[in-house]
Coordinates of C-alpha atoms in Angstrom, one line a residue:
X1 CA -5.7 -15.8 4.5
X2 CA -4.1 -16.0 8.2
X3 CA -1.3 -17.7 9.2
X4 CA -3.3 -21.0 10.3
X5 CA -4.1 -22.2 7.2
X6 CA -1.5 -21.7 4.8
X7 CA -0.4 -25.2 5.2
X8 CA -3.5 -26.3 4.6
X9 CA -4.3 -24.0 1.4
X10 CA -0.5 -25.2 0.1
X11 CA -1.6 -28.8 0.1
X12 CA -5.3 -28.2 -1.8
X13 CA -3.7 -26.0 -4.6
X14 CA -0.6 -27.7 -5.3
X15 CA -0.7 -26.9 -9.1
X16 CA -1.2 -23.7 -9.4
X17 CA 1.7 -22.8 -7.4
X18 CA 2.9 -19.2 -8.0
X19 CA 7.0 -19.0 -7.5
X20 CA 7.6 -16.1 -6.0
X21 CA 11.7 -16.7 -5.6
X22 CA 11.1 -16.2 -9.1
X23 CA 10.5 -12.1 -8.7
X24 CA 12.0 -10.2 -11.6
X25 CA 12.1 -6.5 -12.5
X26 CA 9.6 -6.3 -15.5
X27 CA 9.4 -2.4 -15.1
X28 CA 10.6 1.2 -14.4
X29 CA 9.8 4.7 -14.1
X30 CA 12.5 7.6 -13.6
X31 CA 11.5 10.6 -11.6
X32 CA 14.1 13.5 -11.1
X33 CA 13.0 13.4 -7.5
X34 CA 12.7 10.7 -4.8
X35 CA 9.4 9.4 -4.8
X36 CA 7.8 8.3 -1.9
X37 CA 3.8 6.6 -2.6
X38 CA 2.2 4.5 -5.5
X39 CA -1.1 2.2 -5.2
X40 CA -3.1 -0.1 -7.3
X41 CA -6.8 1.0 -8.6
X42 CA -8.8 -1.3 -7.6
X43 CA -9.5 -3.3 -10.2
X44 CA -5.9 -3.6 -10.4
X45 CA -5.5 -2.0 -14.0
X46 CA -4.0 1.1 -13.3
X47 CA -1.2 2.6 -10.8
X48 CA -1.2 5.8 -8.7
X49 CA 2.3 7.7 -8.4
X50 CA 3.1 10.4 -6.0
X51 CA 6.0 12.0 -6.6
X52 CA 9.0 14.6 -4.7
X53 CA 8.1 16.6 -7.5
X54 CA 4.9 17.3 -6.9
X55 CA 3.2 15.2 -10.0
X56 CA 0.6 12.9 -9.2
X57 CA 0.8 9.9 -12.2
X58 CA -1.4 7.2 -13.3
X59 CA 0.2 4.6 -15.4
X60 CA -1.5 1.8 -17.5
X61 CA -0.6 -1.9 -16.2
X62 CA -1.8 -3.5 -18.7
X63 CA 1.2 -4.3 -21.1
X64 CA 2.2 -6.0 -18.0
X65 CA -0.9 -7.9 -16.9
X66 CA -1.0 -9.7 -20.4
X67 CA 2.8 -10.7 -20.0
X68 CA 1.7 -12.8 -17.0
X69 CA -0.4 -14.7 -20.1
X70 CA 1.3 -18.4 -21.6
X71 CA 0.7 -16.8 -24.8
X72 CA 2.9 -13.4 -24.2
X73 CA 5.7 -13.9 -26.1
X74 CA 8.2 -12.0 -24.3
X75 CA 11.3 -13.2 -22.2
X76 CA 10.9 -12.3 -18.0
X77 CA 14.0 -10.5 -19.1
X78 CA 12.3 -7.8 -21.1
X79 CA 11.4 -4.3 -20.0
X80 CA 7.8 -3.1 -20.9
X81 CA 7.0 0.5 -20.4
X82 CA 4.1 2.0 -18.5
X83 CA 2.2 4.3 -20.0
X84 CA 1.2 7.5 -18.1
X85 CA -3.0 7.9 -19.0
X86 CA -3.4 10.8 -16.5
X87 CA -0.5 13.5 -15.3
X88 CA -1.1 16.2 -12.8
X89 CA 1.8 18.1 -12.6
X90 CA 2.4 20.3 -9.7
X91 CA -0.1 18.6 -8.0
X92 CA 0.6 19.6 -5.0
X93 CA 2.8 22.5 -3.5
X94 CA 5.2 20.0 -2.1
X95 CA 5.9 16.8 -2.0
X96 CA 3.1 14.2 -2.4
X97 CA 3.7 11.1 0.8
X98 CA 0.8 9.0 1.0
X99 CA -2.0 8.4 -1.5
X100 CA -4.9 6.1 -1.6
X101 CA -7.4 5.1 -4.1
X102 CA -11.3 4.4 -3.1
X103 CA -12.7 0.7 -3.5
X104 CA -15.2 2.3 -6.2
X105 CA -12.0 3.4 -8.1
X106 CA -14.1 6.7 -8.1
X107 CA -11.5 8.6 -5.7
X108 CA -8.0 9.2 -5.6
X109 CA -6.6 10.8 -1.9
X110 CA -3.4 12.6 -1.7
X111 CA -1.3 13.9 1.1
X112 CA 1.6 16.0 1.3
X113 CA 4.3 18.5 3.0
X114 CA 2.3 21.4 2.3
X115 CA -0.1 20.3 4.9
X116 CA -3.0 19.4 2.1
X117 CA -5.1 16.6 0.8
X118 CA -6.2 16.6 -2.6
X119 CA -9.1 14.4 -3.9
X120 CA -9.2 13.4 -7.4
X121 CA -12.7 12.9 -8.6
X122 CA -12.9 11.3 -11.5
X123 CA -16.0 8.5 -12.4
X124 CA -14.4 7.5 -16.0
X125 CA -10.7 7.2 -15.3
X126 CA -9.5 4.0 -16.8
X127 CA -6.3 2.7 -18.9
X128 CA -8.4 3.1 -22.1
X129 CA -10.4 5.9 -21.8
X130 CA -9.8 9.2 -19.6
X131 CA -11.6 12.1 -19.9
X132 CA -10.3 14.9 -18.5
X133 CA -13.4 17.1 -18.7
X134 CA -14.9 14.9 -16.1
X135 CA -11.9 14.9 -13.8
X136 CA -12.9 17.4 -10.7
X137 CA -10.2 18.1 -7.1
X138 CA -10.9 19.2 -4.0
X139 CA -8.5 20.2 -1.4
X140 CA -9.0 19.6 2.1
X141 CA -7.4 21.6 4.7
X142 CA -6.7 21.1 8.3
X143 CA -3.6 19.4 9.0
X144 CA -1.4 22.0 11.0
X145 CA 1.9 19.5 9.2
X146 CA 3.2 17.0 6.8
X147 CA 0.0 14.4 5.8
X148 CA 2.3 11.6 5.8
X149 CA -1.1 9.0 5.4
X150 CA -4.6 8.9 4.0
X151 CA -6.7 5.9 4.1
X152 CA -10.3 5.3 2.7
X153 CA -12.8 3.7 4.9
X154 CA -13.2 -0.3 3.2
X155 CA -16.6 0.0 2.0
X156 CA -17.8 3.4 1.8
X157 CA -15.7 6.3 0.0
X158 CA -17.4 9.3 1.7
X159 CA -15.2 8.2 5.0
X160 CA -11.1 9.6 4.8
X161 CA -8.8 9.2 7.6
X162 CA -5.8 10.8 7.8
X163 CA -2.8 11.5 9.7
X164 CA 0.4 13.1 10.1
X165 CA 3.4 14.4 11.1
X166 CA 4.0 16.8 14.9
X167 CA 0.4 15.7 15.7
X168 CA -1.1 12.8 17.1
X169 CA -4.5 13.0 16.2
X170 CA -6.6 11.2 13.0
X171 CA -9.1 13.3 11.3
X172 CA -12.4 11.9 9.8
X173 CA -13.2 13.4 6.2
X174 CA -16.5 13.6 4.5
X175 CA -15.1 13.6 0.7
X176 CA -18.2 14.5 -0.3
X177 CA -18.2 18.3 1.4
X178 CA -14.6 18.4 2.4
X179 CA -15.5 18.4 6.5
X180 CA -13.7 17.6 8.6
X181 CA -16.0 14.9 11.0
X182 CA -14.6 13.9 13.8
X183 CA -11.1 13.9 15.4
X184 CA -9.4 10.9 17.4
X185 CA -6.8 11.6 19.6
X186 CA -4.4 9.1 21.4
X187 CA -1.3 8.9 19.6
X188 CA 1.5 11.0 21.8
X189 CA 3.0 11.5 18.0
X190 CA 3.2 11.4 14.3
X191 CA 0.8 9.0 12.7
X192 CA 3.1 7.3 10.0
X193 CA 0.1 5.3 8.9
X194 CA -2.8 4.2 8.5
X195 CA -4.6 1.0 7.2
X196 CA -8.7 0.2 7.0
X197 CA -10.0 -2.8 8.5
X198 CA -12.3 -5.4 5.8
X199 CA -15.0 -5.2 7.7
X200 CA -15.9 -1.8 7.3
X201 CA -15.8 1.2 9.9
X202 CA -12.4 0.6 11.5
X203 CA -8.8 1.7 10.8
X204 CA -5.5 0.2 12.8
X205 CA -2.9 3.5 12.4
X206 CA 0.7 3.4 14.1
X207 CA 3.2 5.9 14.7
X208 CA 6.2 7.1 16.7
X209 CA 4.9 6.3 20.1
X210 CA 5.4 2.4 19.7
X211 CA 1.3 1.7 19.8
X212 CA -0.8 -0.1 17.3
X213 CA -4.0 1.4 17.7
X214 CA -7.7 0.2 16.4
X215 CA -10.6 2.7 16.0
X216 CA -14.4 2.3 15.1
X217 CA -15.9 5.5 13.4
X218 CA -19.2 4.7 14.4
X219 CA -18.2 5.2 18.2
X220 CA -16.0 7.8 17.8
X221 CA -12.8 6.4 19.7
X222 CA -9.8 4.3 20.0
X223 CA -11.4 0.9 20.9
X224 CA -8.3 -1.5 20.9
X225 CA -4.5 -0.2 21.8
X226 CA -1.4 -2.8 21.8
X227 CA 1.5 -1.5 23.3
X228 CA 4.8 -2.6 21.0
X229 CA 7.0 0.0 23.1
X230 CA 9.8 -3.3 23.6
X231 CA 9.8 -2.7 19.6
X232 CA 11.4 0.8 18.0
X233 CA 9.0 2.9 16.2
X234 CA 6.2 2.0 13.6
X235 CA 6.6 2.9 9.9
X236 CA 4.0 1.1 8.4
X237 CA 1.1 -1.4 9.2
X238 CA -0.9 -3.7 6.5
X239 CA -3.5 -5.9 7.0
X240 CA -3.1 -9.8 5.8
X241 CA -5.9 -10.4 3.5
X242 CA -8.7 -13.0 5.2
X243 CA -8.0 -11.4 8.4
X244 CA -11.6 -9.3 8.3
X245 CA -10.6 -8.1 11.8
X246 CA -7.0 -8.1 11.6
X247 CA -6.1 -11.8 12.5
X248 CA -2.9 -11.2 10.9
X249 CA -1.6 -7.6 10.9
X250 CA 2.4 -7.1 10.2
X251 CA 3.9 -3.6 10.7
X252 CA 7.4 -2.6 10.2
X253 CA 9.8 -1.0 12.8
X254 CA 12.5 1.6 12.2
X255 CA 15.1 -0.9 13.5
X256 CA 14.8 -3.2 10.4
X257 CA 12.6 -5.5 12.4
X258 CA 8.9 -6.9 11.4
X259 CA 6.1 -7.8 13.8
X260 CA 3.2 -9.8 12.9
X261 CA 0.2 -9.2 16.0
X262 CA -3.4 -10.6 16.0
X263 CA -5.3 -7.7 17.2
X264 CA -8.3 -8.8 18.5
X265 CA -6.7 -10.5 21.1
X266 CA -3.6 -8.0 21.4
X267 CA -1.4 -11.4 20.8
X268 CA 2.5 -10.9 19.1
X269 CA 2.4 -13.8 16.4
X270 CA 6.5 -13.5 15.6
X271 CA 9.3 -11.1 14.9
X272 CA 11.9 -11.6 12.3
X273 CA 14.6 -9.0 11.3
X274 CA 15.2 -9.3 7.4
X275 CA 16.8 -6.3 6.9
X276 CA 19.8 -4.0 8.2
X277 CA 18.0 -0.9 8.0
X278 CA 14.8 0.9 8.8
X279 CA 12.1 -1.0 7.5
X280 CA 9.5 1.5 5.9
X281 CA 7.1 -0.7 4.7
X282 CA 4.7 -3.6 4.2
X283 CA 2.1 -5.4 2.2
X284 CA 0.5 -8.7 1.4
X285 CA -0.2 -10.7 -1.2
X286 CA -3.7 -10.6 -2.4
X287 CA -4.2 -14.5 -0.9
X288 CA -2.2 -13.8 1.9
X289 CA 0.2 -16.3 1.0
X290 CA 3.2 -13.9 1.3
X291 CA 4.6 -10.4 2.8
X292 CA 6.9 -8.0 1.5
X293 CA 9.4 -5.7 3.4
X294 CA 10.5 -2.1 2.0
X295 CA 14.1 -1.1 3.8
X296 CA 16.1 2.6 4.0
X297 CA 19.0 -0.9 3.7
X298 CA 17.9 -0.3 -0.3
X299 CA 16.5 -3.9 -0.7
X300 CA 12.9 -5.7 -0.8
X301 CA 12.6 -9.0 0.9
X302 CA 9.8 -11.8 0.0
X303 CA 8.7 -14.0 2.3
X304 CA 6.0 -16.8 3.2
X305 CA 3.5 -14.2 5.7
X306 CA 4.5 -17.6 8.6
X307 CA 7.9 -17.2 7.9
X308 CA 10.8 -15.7 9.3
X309 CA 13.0 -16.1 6.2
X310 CA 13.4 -14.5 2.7
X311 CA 12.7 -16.4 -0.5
X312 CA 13.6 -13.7 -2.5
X313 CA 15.7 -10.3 -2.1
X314 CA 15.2 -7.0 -4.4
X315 CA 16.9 -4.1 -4.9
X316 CA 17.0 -0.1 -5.8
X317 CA 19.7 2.0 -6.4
X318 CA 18.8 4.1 -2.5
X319 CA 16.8 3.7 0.0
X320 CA 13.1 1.9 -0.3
X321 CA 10.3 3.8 0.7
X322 CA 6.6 2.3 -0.4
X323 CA 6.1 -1.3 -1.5
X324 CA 3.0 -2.6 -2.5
X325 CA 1.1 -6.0 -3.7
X326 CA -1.3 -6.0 -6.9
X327 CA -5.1 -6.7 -5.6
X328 CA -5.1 -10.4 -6.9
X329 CA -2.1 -11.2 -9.4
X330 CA 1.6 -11.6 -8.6
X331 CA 2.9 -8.2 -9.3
X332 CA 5.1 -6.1 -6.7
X333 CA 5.3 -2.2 -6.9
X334 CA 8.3 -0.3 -4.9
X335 CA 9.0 3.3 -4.8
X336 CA 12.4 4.4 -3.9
X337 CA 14.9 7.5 -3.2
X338 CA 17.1 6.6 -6.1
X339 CA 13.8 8.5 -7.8
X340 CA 12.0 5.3 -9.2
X341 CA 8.9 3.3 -9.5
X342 CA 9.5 -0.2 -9.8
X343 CA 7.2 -3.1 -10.7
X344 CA 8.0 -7.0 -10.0
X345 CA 6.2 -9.6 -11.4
X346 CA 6.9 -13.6 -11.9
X347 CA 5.3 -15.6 -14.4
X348 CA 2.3 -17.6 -13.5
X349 CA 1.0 -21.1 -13.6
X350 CA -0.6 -22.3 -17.0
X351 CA -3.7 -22.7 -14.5
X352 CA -4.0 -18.9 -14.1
X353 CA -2.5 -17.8 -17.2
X354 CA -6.2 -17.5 -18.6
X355 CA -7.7 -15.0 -16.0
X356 CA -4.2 -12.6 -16.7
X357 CA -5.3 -12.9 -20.5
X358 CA -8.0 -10.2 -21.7

Protein backbone atom coordinates (compact mmCIF):
# COMPACT_ATOMS: atom_id res chain seq x y z
CA UNK A 1 0.00 0.00 0.00
CA UNK A 2 1.42 3.73 -0.98
CA UNK A 3 0.70 6.71 0.62
CA UNK A 4 -2.44 7.60 -1.83
CA UNK A 5 -4.67 5.33 -0.60
CA UNK A 6 -4.54 4.89 2.91
CA UNK A 7 -7.43 7.12 3.29
CA UNK A 8 -9.21 5.33 1.15
CA UNK A 9 -8.34 1.71 2.53
CA UNK A 10 -9.15 3.32 6.23
CA UNK A 11 -12.68 4.12 5.20
CA UNK A 12 -13.47 0.41 3.38
CA UNK A 13 -12.09 -1.67 6.44
CA UNK A 14 -13.30 0.28 9.23
CA UNK A 15 -13.89 -2.88 11.53
CA UNK A 16 -11.13 -4.62 11.40
CA UNK A 17 -9.08 -1.79 12.64
CA UNK A 18 -5.74 -2.91 14.18
CA UNK A 19 -4.64 -0.32 17.09
CA UNK A 20 -1.26 0.04 16.89
CA UNK A 21 -0.96 2.82 19.93
CA UNK A 22 -1.81 -0.23 21.60
CA UNK A 23 2.02 -1.84 21.00
CA UNK A 24 3.13 -3.78 24.09
CA UNK A 25 6.26 -5.77 24.92
CA UNK A 26 4.96 -9.53 24.65
CA UNK A 27 8.60 -10.79 24.53
CA UNK A 28 12.42 -10.99 25.22
CA UNK A 29 15.56 -12.53 24.61
CA UNK A 30 18.98 -11.74 26.66
CA UNK A 31 22.21 -11.94 24.87
CA UNK A 32 25.54 -11.25 26.76
CA UNK A 33 26.42 -9.14 23.72
CA UNK A 34 24.76 -6.33 21.81
CA UNK A 35 23.00 -7.74 19.07
CA UNK A 36 22.66 -6.08 15.95
CA UNK A 37 20.12 -8.24 13.09
CA UNK A 38 16.89 -10.42 13.42
CA UNK A 39 14.31 -11.25 10.47
CA UNK A 40 11.09 -13.00 9.99
CA UNK A 41 10.92 -16.53 7.84
CA UNK A 42 8.83 -16.01 5.50
CA UNK A 43 6.01 -17.59 6.35
CA UNK A 44 6.27 -15.60 9.39
CA UNK A 45 6.64 -18.59 11.88
CA UNK A 46 9.95 -18.41 12.90
CA UNK A 47 12.77 -15.59 13.74
CA UNK A 48 16.38 -15.17 12.64
CA UNK A 49 18.93 -13.74 15.34
CA UNK A 50 22.34 -12.56 14.75
CA UNK A 51 24.13 -11.95 17.51
CA UNK A 52 27.73 -9.83 18.91
CA UNK A 53 28.53 -13.17 19.97
CA UNK A 54 28.73 -14.74 17.09
CA UNK A 55 25.43 -17.24 17.52
CA UNK A 56 23.14 -17.23 14.80
CA UNK A 57 19.44 -18.19 16.55
CA UNK A 58 16.11 -19.23 15.30
CA UNK A 59 13.36 -18.86 17.67
CA UNK A 60 9.72 -20.37 17.40
CA UNK A 61 6.86 -17.46 17.22
CA UNK A 62 4.40 -19.39 17.54
CA UNK A 63 3.32 -19.14 21.37
CA UNK A 64 2.98 -15.63 20.26
CA UNK A 65 1.06 -15.93 17.01
CA UNK A 66 -1.80 -17.84 18.92
CA UNK A 67 -1.95 -15.01 21.63
CA UNK A 68 -3.04 -12.67 18.91
CA UNK A 69 -6.19 -15.35 18.94
CA UNK A 70 -9.78 -14.10 20.99
CA UNK A 71 -9.52 -17.40 22.48
CA UNK A 72 -5.84 -17.02 24.06
CA UNK A 73 -6.37 -16.58 27.41
CA UNK A 74 -3.55 -14.63 28.50
CA UNK A 75 -3.39 -10.86 29.65
CA UNK A 76 -1.23 -8.36 26.86
CA UNK A 77 0.64 -8.07 30.13
CA UNK A 78 2.13 -11.46 30.09
CA UNK A 79 5.62 -12.57 28.96
CA UNK A 80 5.72 -15.66 26.65
CA UNK A 81 9.09 -17.13 25.91
CA UNK A 82 10.57 -17.96 22.51
CA UNK A 83 11.89 -21.03 22.01
CA UNK A 84 15.25 -21.40 20.28
CA UNK A 85 14.55 -24.54 17.47
CA UNK A 86 18.00 -24.02 15.80
CA UNK A 87 21.44 -22.58 17.58
CA UNK A 88 24.67 -22.05 15.76
CA UNK A 89 26.97 -21.00 18.06
CA UNK A 90 30.16 -19.34 16.96
CA UNK A 91 28.67 -18.94 13.84
CA UNK A 92 30.75 -16.69 12.67
CA UNK A 93 34.32 -15.45 13.76
CA UNK A 94 32.85 -12.15 14.69
CA UNK A 95 30.14 -10.48 15.06
CA UNK A 96 27.03 -11.36 12.82
CA UNK A 97 25.36 -7.52 11.23
CA UNK A 98 23.02 -8.22 8.66
CA UNK A 99 21.05 -11.41 7.89
CA UNK A 100 18.40 -12.29 5.48
CA UNK A 101 16.15 -15.16 4.91
CA UNK A 102 15.09 -16.32 1.13
CA UNK A 103 11.31 -15.94 0.05
CA UNK A 104 11.42 -20.00 -0.31
CA UNK A 105 12.42 -20.02 3.46
CA UNK A 106 15.03 -22.47 2.00
CA UNK A 107 18.15 -19.91 2.73
CA UNK A 108 19.31 -18.07 5.53
CA UNK A 109 22.33 -15.25 4.58
CA UNK A 110 24.62 -13.94 7.13
CA UNK A 111 27.12 -11.18 7.17
CA UNK A 112 29.71 -10.14 9.56
CA UNK A 113 33.07 -8.37 10.82
CA UNK A 114 35.17 -11.11 9.84
CA UNK A 115 34.51 -10.13 6.26
CA UNK A 116 32.22 -13.50 5.57
CA UNK A 117 28.88 -14.53 4.48
CA UNK A 118 27.54 -17.67 5.60
CA UNK A 119 24.50 -19.38 3.95
CA UNK A 120 22.44 -21.70 5.82
CA UNK A 121 20.86 -24.31 3.74
CA UNK A 122 18.38 -25.96 5.24
CA UNK A 123 14.92 -27.35 3.16
CA UNK A 124 13.13 -28.72 6.51
CA UNK A 125 13.76 -25.91 9.03
CA UNK A 126 10.48 -25.18 10.76
CA UNK A 127 9.16 -24.46 14.43
CA UNK A 128 8.09 -28.14 14.69
CA UNK A 129 10.42 -30.11 13.06
CA UNK A 130 14.34 -29.39 12.46
CA UNK A 131 16.56 -31.64 11.29
CA UNK A 132 19.89 -31.01 11.64
CA UNK A 133 21.25 -33.75 9.39
CA UNK A 134 19.86 -31.82 6.54
CA UNK A 135 21.11 -28.47 7.58
CA UNK A 136 24.26 -27.75 5.10
CA UNK A 137 26.62 -23.78 5.19
CA UNK A 138 28.56 -22.29 2.81
CA UNK A 139 30.83 -19.44 3.23
CA UNK A 140 31.34 -16.97 0.77
CA UNK A 141 34.33 -14.90 0.63
CA UNK A 142 35.22 -11.66 -1.04
CA UNK A 143 34.50 -8.78 0.95
CA UNK A 144 37.96 -7.02 1.73
CA UNK A 145 35.69 -5.50 5.29
CA UNK A 146 32.71 -5.62 7.60
CA UNK A 147 29.39 -7.18 5.47
CA UNK A 148 27.28 -4.88 7.17
CA UNK A 149 24.14 -6.06 4.53
CA UNK A 150 22.85 -9.02 2.62
CA UNK A 151 19.80 -9.03 0.68
CA UNK A 152 18.14 -11.84 -1.46
CA UNK A 153 16.85 -11.08 -4.85
CA UNK A 154 12.59 -11.02 -4.41
CA UNK A 155 11.85 -13.94 -6.35
CA UNK A 156 14.70 -16.07 -7.08
CA UNK A 157 17.09 -17.23 -4.17
CA UNK A 158 20.16 -18.12 -6.32
CA UNK A 159 20.66 -14.08 -6.61
CA UNK A 160 22.68 -12.36 -3.08
CA UNK A 161 23.59 -8.87 -2.97
CA UNK A 162 25.71 -7.62 -0.58
CA UNK A 163 27.57 -4.85 0.74
CA UNK A 164 29.72 -3.34 3.17
CA UNK A 165 31.84 -1.34 5.09
CA UNK A 166 35.42 0.78 3.43
CA UNK A 167 33.97 -0.20 0.02
CA UNK A 168 31.51 1.12 -2.18
CA UNK A 169 30.80 -1.65 -4.39
CA UNK A 170 27.69 -4.47 -4.31
CA UNK A 171 28.58 -7.88 -5.17
CA UNK A 172 26.20 -10.32 -7.02
CA UNK A 173 26.24 -14.00 -5.43
CA UNK A 174 25.24 -17.23 -7.02
CA UNK A 175 24.20 -19.19 -3.60
CA UNK A 176 24.14 -21.99 -5.53
CA UNK A 177 28.23 -22.25 -6.32
CA UNK A 178 29.28 -19.44 -3.95
CA UNK A 179 30.54 -16.99 -7.14
CA UNK A 180 30.80 -14.14 -7.03
CA UNK A 181 28.65 -12.63 -10.46
CA UNK A 182 28.94 -9.39 -10.99
CA UNK A 183 30.19 -6.25 -9.18
CA UNK A 184 28.40 -2.71 -9.17
CA UNK A 185 30.26 0.13 -8.33
CA UNK A 186 28.90 3.70 -7.61
CA UNK A 187 28.67 4.26 -4.07
CA UNK A 188 31.92 6.67 -2.93
CA UNK A 189 31.35 4.56 0.53
CA UNK A 190 30.05 1.99 2.91
CA UNK A 191 26.92 0.34 1.70
CA UNK A 192 24.88 0.33 5.14
CA UNK A 193 22.07 -1.35 3.23
CA UNK A 194 20.44 -2.91 1.08
CA UNK A 195 16.66 -3.74 0.24
CA UNK A 196 15.10 -5.90 -3.00
CA UNK A 197 12.60 -4.35 -5.07
CA UNK A 198 8.84 -6.64 -5.46
CA UNK A 199 9.19 -6.91 -8.74
CA UNK A 200 12.01 -8.99 -9.03
CA UNK A 201 15.69 -8.13 -10.41
CA UNK A 202 16.24 -4.86 -8.61
CA UNK A 203 17.69 -3.75 -5.24
CA UNK A 204 17.66 0.19 -3.82
CA UNK A 205 21.08 0.11 -1.40
CA UNK A 206 22.13 3.45 0.47
CA UNK A 207 25.17 4.35 2.26
CA UNK A 208 27.44 7.08 3.63
CA UNK A 209 27.58 9.13 0.50
CA UNK A 210 23.94 10.60 0.87
CA UNK A 211 22.68 8.62 -2.49
CA UNK A 212 19.67 6.24 -2.80
CA UNK A 213 20.68 4.14 -5.54
CA UNK A 214 18.44 1.58 -7.77
CA UNK A 215 20.13 -1.30 -9.70
CA UNK A 216 18.75 -3.95 -12.27
CA UNK A 217 20.81 -7.28 -12.32
CA UNK A 218 19.80 -8.09 -15.53
CA UNK A 219 21.73 -4.95 -16.99
CA UNK A 220 24.43 -5.01 -14.85
CA UNK A 221 24.35 -1.23 -13.51
CA UNK A 222 23.07 1.48 -11.37
CA UNK A 223 19.91 2.52 -13.37
CA UNK A 224 18.31 5.17 -10.99
CA UNK A 225 20.49 7.45 -8.41
CA UNK A 226 18.59 10.24 -6.05
CA UNK A 227 20.85 12.49 -4.60
CA UNK A 228 19.71 13.03 -0.64
CA UNK A 229 23.24 14.91 0.04
CA UNK A 230 20.84 18.09 1.76
CA UNK A 231 20.04 14.98 4.24
CA UNK A 232 23.01 13.34 6.71
CA UNK A 233 23.97 9.88 5.93
CA UNK A 234 21.69 6.72 5.12
CA UNK A 235 21.36 3.91 7.75
CA UNK A 236 18.72 1.98 6.40
CA UNK A 237 16.13 1.90 3.49
CA UNK A 238 12.74 -0.29 3.36
CA UNK A 239 10.42 -0.63 0.85
CA UNK A 240 6.52 0.19 1.69
CA UNK A 241 4.66 -2.86 0.70
CA UNK A 242 2.28 -2.22 -2.67
CA UNK A 243 5.02 -0.07 -3.97
CA UNK A 244 6.27 -2.98 -6.61
CA UNK A 245 8.70 -0.33 -7.80
CA UNK A 246 9.34 1.61 -4.79
CA UNK A 247 6.37 4.19 -4.83
CA UNK A 248 6.98 4.56 -1.24
CA UNK A 249 10.48 4.01 -0.05
CA UNK A 250 11.43 5.49 3.60
CA UNK A 251 15.20 5.42 4.69
CA UNK A 252 16.58 6.65 7.86
CA UNK A 253 19.36 9.27 8.38
CA UNK A 254 22.01 9.46 10.98
CA UNK A 255 20.60 12.76 12.17
CA UNK A 256 17.41 11.23 13.63
CA UNK A 257 15.56 12.34 10.58
CA UNK A 258 13.22 10.01 8.15
CA UNK A 259 12.67 10.54 4.38
CA UNK A 260 10.01 9.02 2.52
CA UNK A 261 11.04 9.31 -1.67
CA UNK A 262 9.14 7.77 -4.62
CA UNK A 263 11.80 6.53 -6.71
CA UNK A 264 10.68 6.16 -9.96
CA UNK A 265 10.28 9.69 -10.33
CA UNK A 266 13.34 10.68 -7.89
CA UNK A 267 10.32 12.75 -5.99
CA UNK A 268 10.95 13.48 -1.81
CA UNK A 269 7.31 12.59 -0.44
CA UNK A 270 8.12 14.18 3.36
CA UNK A 271 10.62 14.40 6.16
CA UNK A 272 9.74 14.12 9.78
CA UNK A 273 12.37 13.98 12.68
CA UNK A 274 10.88 11.56 15.43
CA UNK A 275 13.74 10.99 17.17
CA UNK A 276 16.81 12.78 18.92
CA UNK A 277 19.35 10.41 17.79
CA UNK A 278 20.67 8.54 14.85
CA UNK A 279 17.96 6.69 13.35
CA UNK A 280 19.28 3.15 12.36
CA UNK A 281 16.35 1.72 10.98
CA UNK A 282 13.13 1.12 9.26
CA UNK A 283 10.32 -1.18 8.24
CA UNK A 284 6.66 -1.38 7.19
CA UNK A 285 3.85 -2.92 8.09
CA UNK A 286 2.89 -5.79 5.98
CA UNK A 287 -0.31 -3.55 4.47
CA UNK A 288 1.65 -0.69 4.47
CA UNK A 289 -0.54 1.06 6.77
CA UNK A 290 2.36 2.04 9.09
CA UNK A 291 6.38 2.62 9.58
CA UNK A 292 8.52 2.01 12.34
CA UNK A 293 11.75 3.96 13.37
CA UNK A 294 14.87 2.25 15.28
CA UNK A 295 17.05 5.19 17.10
CA UNK A 296 20.85 5.13 18.81
CA UNK A 297 18.07 7.85 21.13
CA UNK A 298 17.06 4.08 22.66
CA UNK A 299 13.40 4.31 21.54
CA UNK A 300 10.99 2.89 18.68
CA UNK A 301 8.50 5.24 17.18
CA UNK A 302 5.04 4.02 15.32
CA UNK A 303 3.64 5.93 12.94
CA UNK A 304 0.85 6.08 10.17
CA UNK A 305 3.59 5.54 6.78
CA UNK A 306 1.62 9.49 5.65
CA UNK A 307 2.39 10.82 8.84
CA UNK A 308 4.79 12.92 10.41
CA UNK A 309 3.74 12.02 13.96
CA UNK A 310 4.17 9.01 16.46
CA UNK A 311 1.23 7.04 17.67
CA UNK A 312 3.18 5.10 19.76
CA UNK A 313 6.81 5.31 21.39
CA UNK A 314 9.05 2.00 22.59
CA UNK A 315 11.82 1.58 24.35
CA UNK A 316 15.28 -0.55 25.23
CA UNK A 317 17.53 -0.24 27.84
CA UNK A 318 20.55 1.35 24.93
CA UNK A 319 20.64 2.18 21.82
CA UNK A 320 18.18 0.50 18.98
CA UNK A 321 19.79 -1.11 16.21
CA UNK A 322 17.39 -3.36 13.81
CA UNK A 323 13.59 -3.12 13.78
CA UNK A 324 11.52 -5.15 11.92
CA UNK A 325 7.55 -5.82 10.87
CA UNK A 326 6.08 -9.49 10.80
CA UNK A 327 5.15 -10.50 6.97
CA UNK A 328 1.30 -10.03 7.59
CA UNK A 329 0.32 -9.84 11.47
CA UNK A 330 0.87 -7.04 13.87
CA UNK A 331 4.03 -8.03 15.54
CA UNK A 332 7.21 -5.63 15.87
CA UNK A 333 10.80 -7.25 16.36
CA UNK A 334 13.76 -4.78 17.73
CA UNK A 335 17.26 -5.57 18.40
CA UNK A 336 19.19 -3.48 20.71
CA UNK A 337 22.74 -2.66 22.41
CA UNK A 338 21.35 -3.27 25.88
CA UNK A 339 21.92 -7.04 24.31
CA UNK A 340 18.16 -7.89 23.49
CA UNK A 341 15.67 -9.09 21.12
CA UNK A 342 12.49 -7.70 21.57
CA UNK A 343 9.03 -8.58 20.10
CA UNK A 344 5.79 -6.11 20.13
CA UNK A 345 2.62 -7.18 19.30
CA UNK A 346 -1.12 -5.62 19.96
CA UNK A 347 -4.13 -7.64 20.09
CA UNK A 348 -6.18 -7.92 17.02
CA UNK A 349 -9.69 -7.42 15.83
CA UNK A 350 -12.21 -10.38 16.51
CA UNK A 351 -12.38 -10.10 12.46
CA UNK A 352 -8.77 -11.47 12.24
CA UNK A 353 -8.52 -13.29 15.31
CA UNK A 354 -9.36 -16.48 13.26
CA UNK A 355 -6.44 -16.43 10.64
CA UNK A 356 -3.83 -15.79 13.96
CA UNK A 357 -5.54 -19.12 15.31
CA UNK A 358 -3.97 -22.54 14.04
Amino acid sequence: MCIRDRNEEEKEEPTTEIDMSKMEQRAIVQDKQPIRTCCFSPDGELVAIGTNSMSLNICSLKDIILSLGENYKCQMTDQIELPIVLEQMKYHNGSIYTVDWAHTGRLIATGSNDKTINLLISPFLDASNVNKSEILEMELTGHKSTVRTVCFEAKNEQHLVSGGLNEGVLRLWNTETGSIVSKFEGHKDAIYSIKALPQGNCFVSVGIDKTIRVWDIRVQHCASVIDASSYNSINDVSICPGSLNGETTGVCHSDGTVTLWNLPEKKLLFETKVHGDEARAISFSSEGKYRATGSFDETISISLTGSKDSLKILKHDDKVVCVKWHPFLPILISTSADSTVRVWTTQQPKELCKAASY
